[in-house]
GROMACS .gro file of C-alpha atoms in nm:
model
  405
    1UNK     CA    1  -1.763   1.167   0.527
    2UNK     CA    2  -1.833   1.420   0.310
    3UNK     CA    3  -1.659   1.368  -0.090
    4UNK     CA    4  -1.585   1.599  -0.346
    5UNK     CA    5  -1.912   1.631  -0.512
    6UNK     CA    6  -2.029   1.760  -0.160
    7UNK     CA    7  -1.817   2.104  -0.255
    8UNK     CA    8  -1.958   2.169  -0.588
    9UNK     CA    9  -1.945   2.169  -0.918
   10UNK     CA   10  -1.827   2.532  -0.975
   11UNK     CA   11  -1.507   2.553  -0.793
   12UNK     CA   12  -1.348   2.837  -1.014
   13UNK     CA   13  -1.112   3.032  -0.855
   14UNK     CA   14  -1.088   2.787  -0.554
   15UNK     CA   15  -0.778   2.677  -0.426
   16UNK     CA   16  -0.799   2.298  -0.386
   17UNK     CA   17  -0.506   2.110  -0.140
   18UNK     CA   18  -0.538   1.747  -0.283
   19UNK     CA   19  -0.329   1.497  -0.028
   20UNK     CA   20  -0.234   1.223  -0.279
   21UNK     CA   21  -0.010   0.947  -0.261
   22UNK     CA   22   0.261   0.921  -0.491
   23UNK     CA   23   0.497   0.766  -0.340
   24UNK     CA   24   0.636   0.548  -0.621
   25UNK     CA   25   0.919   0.337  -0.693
   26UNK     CA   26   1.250   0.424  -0.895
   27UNK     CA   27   1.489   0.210  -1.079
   28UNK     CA   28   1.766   0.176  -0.847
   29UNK     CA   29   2.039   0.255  -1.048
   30UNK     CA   30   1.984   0.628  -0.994
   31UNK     CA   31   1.844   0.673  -1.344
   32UNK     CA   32   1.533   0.872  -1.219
   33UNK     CA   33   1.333   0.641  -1.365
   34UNK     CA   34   0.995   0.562  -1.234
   35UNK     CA   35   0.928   0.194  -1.239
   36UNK     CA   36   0.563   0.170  -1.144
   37UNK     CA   37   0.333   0.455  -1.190
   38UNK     CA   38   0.027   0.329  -1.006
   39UNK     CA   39  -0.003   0.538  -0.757
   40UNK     CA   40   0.069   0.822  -1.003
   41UNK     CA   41  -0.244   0.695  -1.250
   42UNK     CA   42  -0.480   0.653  -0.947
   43UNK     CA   43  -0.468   1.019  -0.770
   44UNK     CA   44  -0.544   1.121  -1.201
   45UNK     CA   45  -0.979   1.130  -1.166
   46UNK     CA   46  -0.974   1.336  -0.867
   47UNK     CA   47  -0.665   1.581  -0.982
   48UNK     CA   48  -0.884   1.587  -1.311
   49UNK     CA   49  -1.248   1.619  -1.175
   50UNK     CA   50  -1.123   1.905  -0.938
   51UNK     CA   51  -0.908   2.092  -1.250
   52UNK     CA   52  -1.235   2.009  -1.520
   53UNK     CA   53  -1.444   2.211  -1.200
   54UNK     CA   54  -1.215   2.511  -1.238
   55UNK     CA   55  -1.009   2.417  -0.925
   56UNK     CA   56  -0.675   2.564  -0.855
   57UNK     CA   57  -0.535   2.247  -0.809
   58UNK     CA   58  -0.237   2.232  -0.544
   59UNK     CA   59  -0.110   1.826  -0.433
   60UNK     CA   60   0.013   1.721  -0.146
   61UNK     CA   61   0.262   1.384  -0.145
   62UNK     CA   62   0.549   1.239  -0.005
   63UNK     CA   63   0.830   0.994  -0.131
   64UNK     CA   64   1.030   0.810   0.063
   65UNK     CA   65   1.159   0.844   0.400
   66UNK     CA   66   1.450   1.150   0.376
   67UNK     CA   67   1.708   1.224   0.631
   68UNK     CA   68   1.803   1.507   0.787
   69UNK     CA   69   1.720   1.766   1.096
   70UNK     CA   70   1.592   2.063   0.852
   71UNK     CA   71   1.417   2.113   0.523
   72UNK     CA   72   1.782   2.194   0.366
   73UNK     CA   73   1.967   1.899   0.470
   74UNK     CA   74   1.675   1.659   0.339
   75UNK     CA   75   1.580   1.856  -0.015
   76UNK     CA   76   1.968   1.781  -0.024
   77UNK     CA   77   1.960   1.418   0.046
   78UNK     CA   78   1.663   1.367  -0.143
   79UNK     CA   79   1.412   1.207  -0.304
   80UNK     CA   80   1.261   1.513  -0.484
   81UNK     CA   81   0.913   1.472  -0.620
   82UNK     CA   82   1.041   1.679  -0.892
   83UNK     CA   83   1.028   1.375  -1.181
   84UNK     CA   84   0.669   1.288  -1.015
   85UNK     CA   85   0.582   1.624  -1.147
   86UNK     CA   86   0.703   1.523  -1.481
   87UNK     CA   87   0.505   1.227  -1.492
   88UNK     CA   88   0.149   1.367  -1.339
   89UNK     CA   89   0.191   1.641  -1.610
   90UNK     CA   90   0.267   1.388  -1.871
   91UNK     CA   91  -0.055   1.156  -1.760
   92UNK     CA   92  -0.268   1.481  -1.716
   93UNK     CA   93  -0.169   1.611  -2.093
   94UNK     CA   94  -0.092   1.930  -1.903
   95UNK     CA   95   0.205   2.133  -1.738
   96UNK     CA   96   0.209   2.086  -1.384
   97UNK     CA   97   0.379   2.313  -1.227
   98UNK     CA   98   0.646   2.220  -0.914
   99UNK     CA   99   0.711   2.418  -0.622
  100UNK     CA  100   1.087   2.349  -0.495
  101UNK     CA  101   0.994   2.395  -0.137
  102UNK     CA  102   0.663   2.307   0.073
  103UNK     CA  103   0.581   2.613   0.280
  104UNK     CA  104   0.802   2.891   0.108
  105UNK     CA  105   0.904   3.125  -0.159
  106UNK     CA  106   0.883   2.885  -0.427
  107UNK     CA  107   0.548   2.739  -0.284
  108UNK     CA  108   0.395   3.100  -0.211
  109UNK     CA  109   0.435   3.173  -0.593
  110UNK     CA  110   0.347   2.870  -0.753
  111UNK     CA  111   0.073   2.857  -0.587
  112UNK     CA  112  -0.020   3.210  -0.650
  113UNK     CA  113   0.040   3.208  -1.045
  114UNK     CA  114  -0.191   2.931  -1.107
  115UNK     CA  115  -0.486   3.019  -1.269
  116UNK     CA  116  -0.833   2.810  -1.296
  117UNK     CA  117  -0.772   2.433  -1.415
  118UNK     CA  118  -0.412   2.438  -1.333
  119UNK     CA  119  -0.199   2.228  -1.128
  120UNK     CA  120   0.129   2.241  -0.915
  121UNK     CA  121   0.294   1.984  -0.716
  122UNK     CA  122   0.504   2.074  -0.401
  123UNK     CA  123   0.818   1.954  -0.309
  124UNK     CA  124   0.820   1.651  -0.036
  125UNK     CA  125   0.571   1.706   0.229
  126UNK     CA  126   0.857   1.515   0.445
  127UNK     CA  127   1.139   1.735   0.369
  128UNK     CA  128   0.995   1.927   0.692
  129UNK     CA  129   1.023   1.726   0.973
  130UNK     CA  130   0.749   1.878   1.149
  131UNK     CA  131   0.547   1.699   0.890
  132UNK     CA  132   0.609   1.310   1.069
  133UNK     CA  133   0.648   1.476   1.415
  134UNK     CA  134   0.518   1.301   1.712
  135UNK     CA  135   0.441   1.674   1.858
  136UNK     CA  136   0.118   1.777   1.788
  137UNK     CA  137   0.228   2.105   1.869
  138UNK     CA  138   0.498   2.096   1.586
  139UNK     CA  139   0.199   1.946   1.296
  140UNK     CA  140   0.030   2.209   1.343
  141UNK     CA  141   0.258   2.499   1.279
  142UNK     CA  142   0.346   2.293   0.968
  143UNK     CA  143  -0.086   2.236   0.863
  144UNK     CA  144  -0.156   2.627   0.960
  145UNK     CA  145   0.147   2.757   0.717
  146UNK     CA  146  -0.025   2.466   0.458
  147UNK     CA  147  -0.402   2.593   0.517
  148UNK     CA  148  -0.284   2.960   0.401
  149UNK     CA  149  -0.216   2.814   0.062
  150UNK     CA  150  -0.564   2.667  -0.019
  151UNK     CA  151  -0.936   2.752   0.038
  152UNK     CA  152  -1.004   2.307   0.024
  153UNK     CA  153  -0.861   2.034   0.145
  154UNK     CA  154  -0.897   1.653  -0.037
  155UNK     CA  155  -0.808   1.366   0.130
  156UNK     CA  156  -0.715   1.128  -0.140
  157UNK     CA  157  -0.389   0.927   0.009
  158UNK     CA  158  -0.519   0.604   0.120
  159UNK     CA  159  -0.202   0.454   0.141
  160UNK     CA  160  -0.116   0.752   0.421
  161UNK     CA  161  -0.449   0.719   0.618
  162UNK     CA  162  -0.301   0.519   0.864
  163UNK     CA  163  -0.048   0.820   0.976
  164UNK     CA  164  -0.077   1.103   1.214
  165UNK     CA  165   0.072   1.357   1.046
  166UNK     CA  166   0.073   1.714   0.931
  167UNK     CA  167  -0.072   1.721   0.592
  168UNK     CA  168  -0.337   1.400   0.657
  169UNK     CA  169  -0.435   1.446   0.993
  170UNK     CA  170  -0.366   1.822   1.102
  171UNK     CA  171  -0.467   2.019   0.786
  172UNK     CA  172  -0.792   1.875   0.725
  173UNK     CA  173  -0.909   2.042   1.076
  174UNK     CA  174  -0.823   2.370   0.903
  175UNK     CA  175  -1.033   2.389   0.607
  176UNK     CA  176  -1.346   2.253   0.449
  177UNK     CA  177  -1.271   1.920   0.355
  178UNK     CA  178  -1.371   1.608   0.181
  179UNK     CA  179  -1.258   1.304   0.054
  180UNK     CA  180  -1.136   1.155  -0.269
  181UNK     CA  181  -1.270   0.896  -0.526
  182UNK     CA  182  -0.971   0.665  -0.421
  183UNK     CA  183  -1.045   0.714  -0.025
  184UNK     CA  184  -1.366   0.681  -0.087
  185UNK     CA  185  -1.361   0.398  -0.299
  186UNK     CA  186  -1.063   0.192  -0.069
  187UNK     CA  187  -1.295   0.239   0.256
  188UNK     CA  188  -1.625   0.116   0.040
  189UNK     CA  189  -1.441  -0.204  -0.045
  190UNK     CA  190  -1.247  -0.318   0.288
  191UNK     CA  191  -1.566  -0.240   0.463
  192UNK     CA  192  -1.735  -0.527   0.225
  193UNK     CA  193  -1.423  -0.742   0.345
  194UNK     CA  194  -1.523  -0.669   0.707
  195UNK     CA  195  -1.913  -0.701   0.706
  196UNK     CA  196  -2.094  -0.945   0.603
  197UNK     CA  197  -1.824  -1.081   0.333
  198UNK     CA  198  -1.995  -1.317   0.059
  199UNK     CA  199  -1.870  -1.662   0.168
  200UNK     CA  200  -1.608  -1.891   0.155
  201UNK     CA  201  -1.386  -1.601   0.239
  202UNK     CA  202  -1.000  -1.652   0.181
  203UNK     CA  203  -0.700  -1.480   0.280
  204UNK     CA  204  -0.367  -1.513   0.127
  205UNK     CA  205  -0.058  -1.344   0.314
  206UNK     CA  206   0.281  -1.347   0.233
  207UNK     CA  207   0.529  -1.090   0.211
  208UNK     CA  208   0.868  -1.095   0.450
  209UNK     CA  209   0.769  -1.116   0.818
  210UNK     CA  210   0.514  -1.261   1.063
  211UNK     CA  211   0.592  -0.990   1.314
  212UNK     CA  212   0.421  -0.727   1.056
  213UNK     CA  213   0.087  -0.939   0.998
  214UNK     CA  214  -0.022  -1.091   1.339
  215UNK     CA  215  -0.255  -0.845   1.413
  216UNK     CA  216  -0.432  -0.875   1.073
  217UNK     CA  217  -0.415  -1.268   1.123
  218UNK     CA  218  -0.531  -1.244   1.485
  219UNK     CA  219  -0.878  -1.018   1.366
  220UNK     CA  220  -0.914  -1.236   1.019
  221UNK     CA  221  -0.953  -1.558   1.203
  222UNK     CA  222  -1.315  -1.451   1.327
  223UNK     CA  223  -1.404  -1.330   0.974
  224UNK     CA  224  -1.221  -1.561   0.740
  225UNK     CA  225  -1.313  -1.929   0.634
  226UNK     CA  226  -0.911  -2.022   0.499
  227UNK     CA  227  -0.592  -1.819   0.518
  228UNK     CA  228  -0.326  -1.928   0.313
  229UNK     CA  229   0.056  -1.807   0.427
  230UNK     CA  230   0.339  -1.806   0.184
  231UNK     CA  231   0.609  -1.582   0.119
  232UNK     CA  232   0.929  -1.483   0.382
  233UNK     CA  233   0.692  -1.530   0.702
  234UNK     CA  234   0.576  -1.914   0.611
  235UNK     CA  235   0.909  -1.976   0.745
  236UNK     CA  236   0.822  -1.858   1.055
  237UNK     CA  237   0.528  -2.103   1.081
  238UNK     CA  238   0.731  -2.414   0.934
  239UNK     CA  239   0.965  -2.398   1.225
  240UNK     CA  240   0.637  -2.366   1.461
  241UNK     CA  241   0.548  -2.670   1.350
  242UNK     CA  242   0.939  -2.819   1.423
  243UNK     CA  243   1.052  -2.818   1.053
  244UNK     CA  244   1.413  -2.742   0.944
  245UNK     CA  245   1.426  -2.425   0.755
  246UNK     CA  246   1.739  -2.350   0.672
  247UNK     CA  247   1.903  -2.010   0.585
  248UNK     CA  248   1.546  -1.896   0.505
  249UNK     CA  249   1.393  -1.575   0.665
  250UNK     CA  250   1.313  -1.674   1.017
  251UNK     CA  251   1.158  -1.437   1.315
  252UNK     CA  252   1.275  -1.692   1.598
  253UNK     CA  253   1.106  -1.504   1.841
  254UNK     CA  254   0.745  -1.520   1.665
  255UNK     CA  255   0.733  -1.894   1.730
  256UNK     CA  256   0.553  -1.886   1.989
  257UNK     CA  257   0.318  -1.647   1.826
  258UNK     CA  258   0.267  -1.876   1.533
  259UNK     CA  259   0.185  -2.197   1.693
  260UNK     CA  260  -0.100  -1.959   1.878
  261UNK     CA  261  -0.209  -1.867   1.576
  262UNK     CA  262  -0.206  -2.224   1.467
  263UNK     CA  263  -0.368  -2.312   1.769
  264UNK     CA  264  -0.643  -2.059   1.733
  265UNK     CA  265  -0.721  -2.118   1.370
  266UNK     CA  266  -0.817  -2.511   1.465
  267UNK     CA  267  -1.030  -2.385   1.752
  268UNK     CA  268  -1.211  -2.121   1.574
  269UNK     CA  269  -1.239  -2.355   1.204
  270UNK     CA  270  -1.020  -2.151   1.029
  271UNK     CA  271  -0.839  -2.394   0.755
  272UNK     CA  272  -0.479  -2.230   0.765
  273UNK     CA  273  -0.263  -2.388   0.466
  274UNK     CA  274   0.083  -2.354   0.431
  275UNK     CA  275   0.375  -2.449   0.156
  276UNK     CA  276   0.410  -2.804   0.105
  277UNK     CA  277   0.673  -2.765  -0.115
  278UNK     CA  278   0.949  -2.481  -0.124
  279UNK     CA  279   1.199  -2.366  -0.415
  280UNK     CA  280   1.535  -2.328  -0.251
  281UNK     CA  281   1.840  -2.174  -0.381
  282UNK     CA  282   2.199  -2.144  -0.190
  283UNK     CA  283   2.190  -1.749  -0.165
  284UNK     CA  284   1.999  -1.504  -0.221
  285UNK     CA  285   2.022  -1.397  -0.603
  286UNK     CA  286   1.846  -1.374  -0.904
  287UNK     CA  287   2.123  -1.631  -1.062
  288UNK     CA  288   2.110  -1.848  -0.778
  289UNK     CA  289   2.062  -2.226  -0.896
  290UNK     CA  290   1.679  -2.325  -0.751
  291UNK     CA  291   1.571  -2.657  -0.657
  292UNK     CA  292   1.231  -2.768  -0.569
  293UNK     CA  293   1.232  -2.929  -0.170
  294UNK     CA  294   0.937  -3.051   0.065
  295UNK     CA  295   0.880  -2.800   0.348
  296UNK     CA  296   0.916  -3.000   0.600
  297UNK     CA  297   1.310  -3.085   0.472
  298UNK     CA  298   1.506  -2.764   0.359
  299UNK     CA  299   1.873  -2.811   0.375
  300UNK     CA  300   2.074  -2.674   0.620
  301UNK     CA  301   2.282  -2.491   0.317
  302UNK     CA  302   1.934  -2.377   0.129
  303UNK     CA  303   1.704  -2.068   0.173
  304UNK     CA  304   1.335  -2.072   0.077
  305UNK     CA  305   1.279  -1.821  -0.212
  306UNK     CA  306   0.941  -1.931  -0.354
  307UNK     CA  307   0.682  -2.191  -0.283
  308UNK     CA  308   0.658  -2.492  -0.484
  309UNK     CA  309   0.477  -2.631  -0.768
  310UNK     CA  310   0.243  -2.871  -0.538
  311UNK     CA  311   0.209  -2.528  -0.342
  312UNK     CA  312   0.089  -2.334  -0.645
  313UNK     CA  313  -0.182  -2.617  -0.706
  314UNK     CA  314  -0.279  -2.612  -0.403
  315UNK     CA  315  -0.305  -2.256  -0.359
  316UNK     CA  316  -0.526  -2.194  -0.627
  317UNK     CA  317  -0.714  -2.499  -0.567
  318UNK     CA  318  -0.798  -2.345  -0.202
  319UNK     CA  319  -0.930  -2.011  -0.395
  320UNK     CA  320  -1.107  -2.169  -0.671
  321UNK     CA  321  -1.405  -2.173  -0.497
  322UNK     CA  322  -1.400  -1.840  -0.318
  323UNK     CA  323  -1.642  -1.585  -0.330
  324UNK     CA  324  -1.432  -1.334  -0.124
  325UNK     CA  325  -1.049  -1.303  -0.173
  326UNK     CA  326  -0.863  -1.044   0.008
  327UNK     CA  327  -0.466  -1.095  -0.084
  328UNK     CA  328  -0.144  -0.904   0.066
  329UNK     CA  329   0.217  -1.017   0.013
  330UNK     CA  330   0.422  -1.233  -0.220
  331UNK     CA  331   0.480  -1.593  -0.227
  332UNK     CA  332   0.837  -1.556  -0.293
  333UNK     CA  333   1.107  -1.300  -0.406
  334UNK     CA  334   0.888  -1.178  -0.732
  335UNK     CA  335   1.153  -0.981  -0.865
  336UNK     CA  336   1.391  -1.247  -0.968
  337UNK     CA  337   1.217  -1.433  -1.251
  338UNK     CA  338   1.324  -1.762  -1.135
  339UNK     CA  339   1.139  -1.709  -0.792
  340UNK     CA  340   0.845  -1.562  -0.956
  341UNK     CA  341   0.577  -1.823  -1.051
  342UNK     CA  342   0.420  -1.791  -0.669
  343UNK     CA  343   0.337  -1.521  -0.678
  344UNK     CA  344   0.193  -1.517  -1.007
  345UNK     CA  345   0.001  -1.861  -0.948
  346UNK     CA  346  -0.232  -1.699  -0.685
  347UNK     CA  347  -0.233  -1.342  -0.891
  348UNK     CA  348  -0.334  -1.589  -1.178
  349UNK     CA  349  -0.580  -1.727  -0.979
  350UNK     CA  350  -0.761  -1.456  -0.843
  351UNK     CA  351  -0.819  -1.339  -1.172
  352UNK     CA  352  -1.075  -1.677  -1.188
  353UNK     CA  353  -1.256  -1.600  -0.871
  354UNK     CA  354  -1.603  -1.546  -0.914
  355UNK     CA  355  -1.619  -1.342  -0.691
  356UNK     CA  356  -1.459  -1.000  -0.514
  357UNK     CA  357  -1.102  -1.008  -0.552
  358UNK     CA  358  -0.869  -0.750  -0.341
  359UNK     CA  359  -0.526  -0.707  -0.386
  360UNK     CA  360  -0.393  -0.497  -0.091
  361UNK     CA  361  -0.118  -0.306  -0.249
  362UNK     CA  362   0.202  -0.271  -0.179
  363UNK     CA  363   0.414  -0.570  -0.344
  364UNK     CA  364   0.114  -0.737  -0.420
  365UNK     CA  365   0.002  -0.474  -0.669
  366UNK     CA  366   0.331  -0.451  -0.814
  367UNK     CA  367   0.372  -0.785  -0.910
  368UNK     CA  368   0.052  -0.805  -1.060
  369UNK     CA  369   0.154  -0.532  -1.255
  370UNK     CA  370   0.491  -0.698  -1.365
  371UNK     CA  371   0.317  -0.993  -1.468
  372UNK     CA  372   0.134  -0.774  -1.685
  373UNK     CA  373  -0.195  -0.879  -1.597
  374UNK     CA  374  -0.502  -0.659  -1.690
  375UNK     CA  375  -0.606  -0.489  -1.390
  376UNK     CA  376  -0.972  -0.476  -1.469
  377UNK     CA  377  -0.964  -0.910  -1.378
  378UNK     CA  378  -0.930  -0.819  -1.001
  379UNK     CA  379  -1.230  -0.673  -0.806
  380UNK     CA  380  -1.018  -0.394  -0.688
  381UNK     CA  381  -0.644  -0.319  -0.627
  382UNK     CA  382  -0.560  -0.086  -0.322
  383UNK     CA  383  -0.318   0.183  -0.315
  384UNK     CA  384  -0.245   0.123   0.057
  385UNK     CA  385  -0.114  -0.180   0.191
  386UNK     CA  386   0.012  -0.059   0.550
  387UNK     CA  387  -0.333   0.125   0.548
  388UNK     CA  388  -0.540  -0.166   0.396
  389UNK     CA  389  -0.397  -0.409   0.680
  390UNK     CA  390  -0.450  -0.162   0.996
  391UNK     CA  391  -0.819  -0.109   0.877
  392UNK     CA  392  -0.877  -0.466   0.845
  393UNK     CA  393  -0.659  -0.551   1.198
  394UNK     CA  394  -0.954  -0.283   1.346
  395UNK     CA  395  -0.743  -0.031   1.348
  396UNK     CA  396  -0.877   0.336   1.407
  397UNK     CA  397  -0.744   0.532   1.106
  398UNK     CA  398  -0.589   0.873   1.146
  399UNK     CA  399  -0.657   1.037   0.802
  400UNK     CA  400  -1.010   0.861   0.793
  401UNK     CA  401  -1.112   1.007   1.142
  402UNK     CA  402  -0.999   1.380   1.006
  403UNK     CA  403  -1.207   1.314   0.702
  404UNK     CA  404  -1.534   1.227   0.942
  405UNK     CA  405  -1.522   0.861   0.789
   0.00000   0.00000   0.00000
């Protein structure tokens, strides 16, 4: 896998395609406000090294998943990368210029009027639908009309990697690529979670369902020493185990699937904790009045929101000795203060680990940022959870096989 210092450090005149991920979260009002710029702040050093180089620097991103059969009736329904644009530029301390379509007019002279060190964003790579096709034929119409805008191509979306589509899977066949700092960096550190992992290695999963983590489980059980399991899917695994749970988030149909897991965990030595306590509330609402129940009693009338004080302890008690933490998924609904302190228990207690601490994006990042914790206390903090978890379920990655990684 070659990386950006492999195309030089004199890339004046160059037309650089950087595949980033930006796909970032708005207040939901409709204010246009971005509420987490993460994302945004980790595609900055390779924007920056490639602009500093003399690059003419053209990104690549996505937001959200719009509707429509054409490029018009999505650009329509939106979201437009447009206040992304705003923000890179404001991060950068330079203009950024924004193309209002991908593959057109507006991209065609954008691109064209930048001059060395400069940067443009283009409109939502999936306002064309070719872009997610399942045609291969279709991608790569899409990457060929993409290639004729740039000389490069960076790969530096991990949390796309896991996708076959246009611009991270097609495109990089058509030019002389490489990948970013943040790929690079993402695929050093799951590997270390992977092979040879310093030991006692623990997992901590949470997050809303079992159905989207039972491959992950099933692989981590012959490299992890404990897995903890909070959040919407403990549920899942308390009724495995023949426990009331109430109006709390339950895949009925994963039962079975659980008490294999359960199964398999005591045959292979895995120590698999759960909740032993669970705050409760009537409905789901940040107002909702919580009370604190065991786990293996939740009213018929109650729904599990958060796991319990004796849960917290014994959470962190389970990663105080750890050497190797790798952690996806809240404990509980993060966003309503009163079902918060789960999740920022074990975000509190990775912080302690002596050791290498990786939070695999997604929620998980965001609530550490919410809690306002300093970044720099965890080992590293992925921009890809859906990516993170296929890599680590064995996964072969798309827009890491493109790259040659």
């Amino acid at each position: 896998m070659q990386t950006i210092d492999d195309l030089g450090p004199d890339l004046a005149g160059r037309r650089v395609l950087v595949r980033s991920d930006l796909n970032v979260p708005f207040d939901k009002s409709g204010s246009g406000v971005i509420t987490d710029d993460g994302r945004i702040r980790a595609s900055l050093p390779v924007i920056r090294k490639l602009a500093e180089r003399g690059a003419r620097v053209v990104v690549l991103a996505h937001l959200g998943r719009p509707k429509g059969a054409d490029f018009a009736e999505r650009a329509a329904g939106g979201p437009t990368l447009r206040p992304v644009a705003d923000r890179l530029g404001e991060l950068l301390g330079q203009p950024v210029a924004f193309a209002a379509d991908l593959v057109g007019p507006s991209a065609t002279a954008t691109v064209a009027a930048l001059a060395d060190g400069e940067v443009a964003l283009l409109e939502n790579v999936r306002f064309e639908p070719a872009e997610t096709s399942k045609i291969d034929e279709e991608r790569a119409v899409l990457a060929a009309k993409l290639a004729a805008l740039g000389d490069l191509y960076v790969g530096d979306g991990f949390g796309v990697v896991h996708r076959k589509q246009a611009s991270v899977y097609d495109l990089p066949a058509l030019l002389p690529n490489a990948a970013g700092e943040l790929i690079a960096a993402e695929v050093s550190v799951l590997r270390r979670l992977t092979e040879s992992p310093a030991r006692p290695y623990v997992v901590v999963l949470g997050g809303a369902k079992v159905s989207d983590k039972l491959g992950v489980i099933g692989n981590l059980l012959e490299l992890a020493d404990r897995v903890l399991i909070g959040g919407g899917m403990a549920y899942t695994f308390l009724a495995a185990l023949g426990y009331p749970v109430g109006g709390s988030l339950l895949e009925a149909e994963q039962i079975d699937s659980c008490n294999a897991i359960l199964a398999r965990a005591q045959v292979e030595g895995v120590e698999l904790v759960l909740p032993t306590d669970i705050v409760v509330a009537p409905r789901f609402a940040p107002d909702a009045p919580a009370t604190v129940v065991p786990a293996d009693a939740i009213p018929e009338d109650q729904m599990g929101l958060d796991i319990g004080p004796a849960s917290r302890e014994l959470f962190a008690s389970k990663l105080a000795d750890a050497r190797t933490v790798f952690w996806n998924g809240p404990m509980g609904v993060f966003e309503f203060p009163a079902f918060a302190a789960g999740t920022r228990a074990v975000a509190e207690a990775l912080t302690k680990v002596d050791g290498l601490t990786v939070v695999g994006g997604g929620d998980s990042a965001a609530a550490v940022r919410s809690f306002g914790l300093a970044e720099a206390d965890f080992g590293h903090i992925s921009t890809g959870g859906g990516a993170s978890l296929e890599y680590l379920e064995g996964k072969t990655l798309p827009g890491l096989t493109a790259l040659g990684a």
